Phi, psi and omega in degrees: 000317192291341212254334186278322187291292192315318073049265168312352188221067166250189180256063159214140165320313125005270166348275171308307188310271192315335154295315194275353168266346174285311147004292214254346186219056207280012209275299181282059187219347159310322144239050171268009171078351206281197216249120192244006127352142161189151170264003179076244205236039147060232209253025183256159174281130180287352181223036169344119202015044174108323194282175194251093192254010157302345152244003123326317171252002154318311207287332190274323177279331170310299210293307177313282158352316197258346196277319205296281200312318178267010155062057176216011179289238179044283178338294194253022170283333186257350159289287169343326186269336182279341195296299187308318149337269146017295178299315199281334165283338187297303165332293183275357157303331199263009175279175178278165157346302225274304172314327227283311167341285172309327176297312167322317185278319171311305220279328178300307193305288165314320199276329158292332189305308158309305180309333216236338201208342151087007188208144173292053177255122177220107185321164190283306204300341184274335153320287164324284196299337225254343183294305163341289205303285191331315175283322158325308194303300188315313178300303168314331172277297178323285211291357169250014167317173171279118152108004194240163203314000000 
């Protein structure tokens, strides 16, 4: 089990594909027992201005959780928090340029947010600047469009 988690919780694209197809077909993966629970991004918003931060934080609380139940978290807390990082750039590489700042600021913001307190809590202010940056970014991309202001 530990070898399997271990496996499932690296910071590469490998990694994630293979947690999220066991993920999705979880059936011959039953006894190894793990725990597939998740609150998504706990009391923070799972979809921040949009962007989709919900199987980042599946894949995290899969690590947390399971990391717990085999008594190796202390150990595997500070991978786990980069793996999570690791999920949330994958994510904002696929936004556009104009968005992708903000998306970024975010993925830091949820990744200390962990990093630093072991739980997914993120202040209205960080949220309140990166909406700013985002809306900023837009404007600015429209007004140097072909037809825009």
């Amino acid at each position: 089990k530990l070898a399997v988690l271990k496996t499932w919780s690296q910071a590469t694209a490998k990694s994630a594909r293979t947690w999220n197809t066991a993920r999705q077909d979880q059936q011959p993966w039953t006894p190894y027992s793990f725990d597939w629970s998740t609150d998504h991004c706990s009391a923070s918003p799972d979809q921040p201005l949009g962007f989709d931060f919900r199987l980042a934080c599946h894949r995290h609380d899969f690590g947390y959780r399971n990391a717990k139940d085999l008594k190796v978290f202390t150990a595997s807390k500070a991978r786990l928090d980069k793996v999570f990082y690791f999920d949330l750039s994958a994510i904002c590489d696929r936004q556009s340029s104009i968005v992708q700042p903000a998306c970024d600021a975010l993925a830091l913001t949820y990744y200390t947010a962990v990093d630093q307190f072991g739980a997914l809590s993120v202040d209205q202010a960080s949220l309140d600047a990166a909406t700013t940056m985002k809306a900023e970014a837009e404007a600015e991309a429209e007004a140097a469009s072909p037809g825009g202001a």
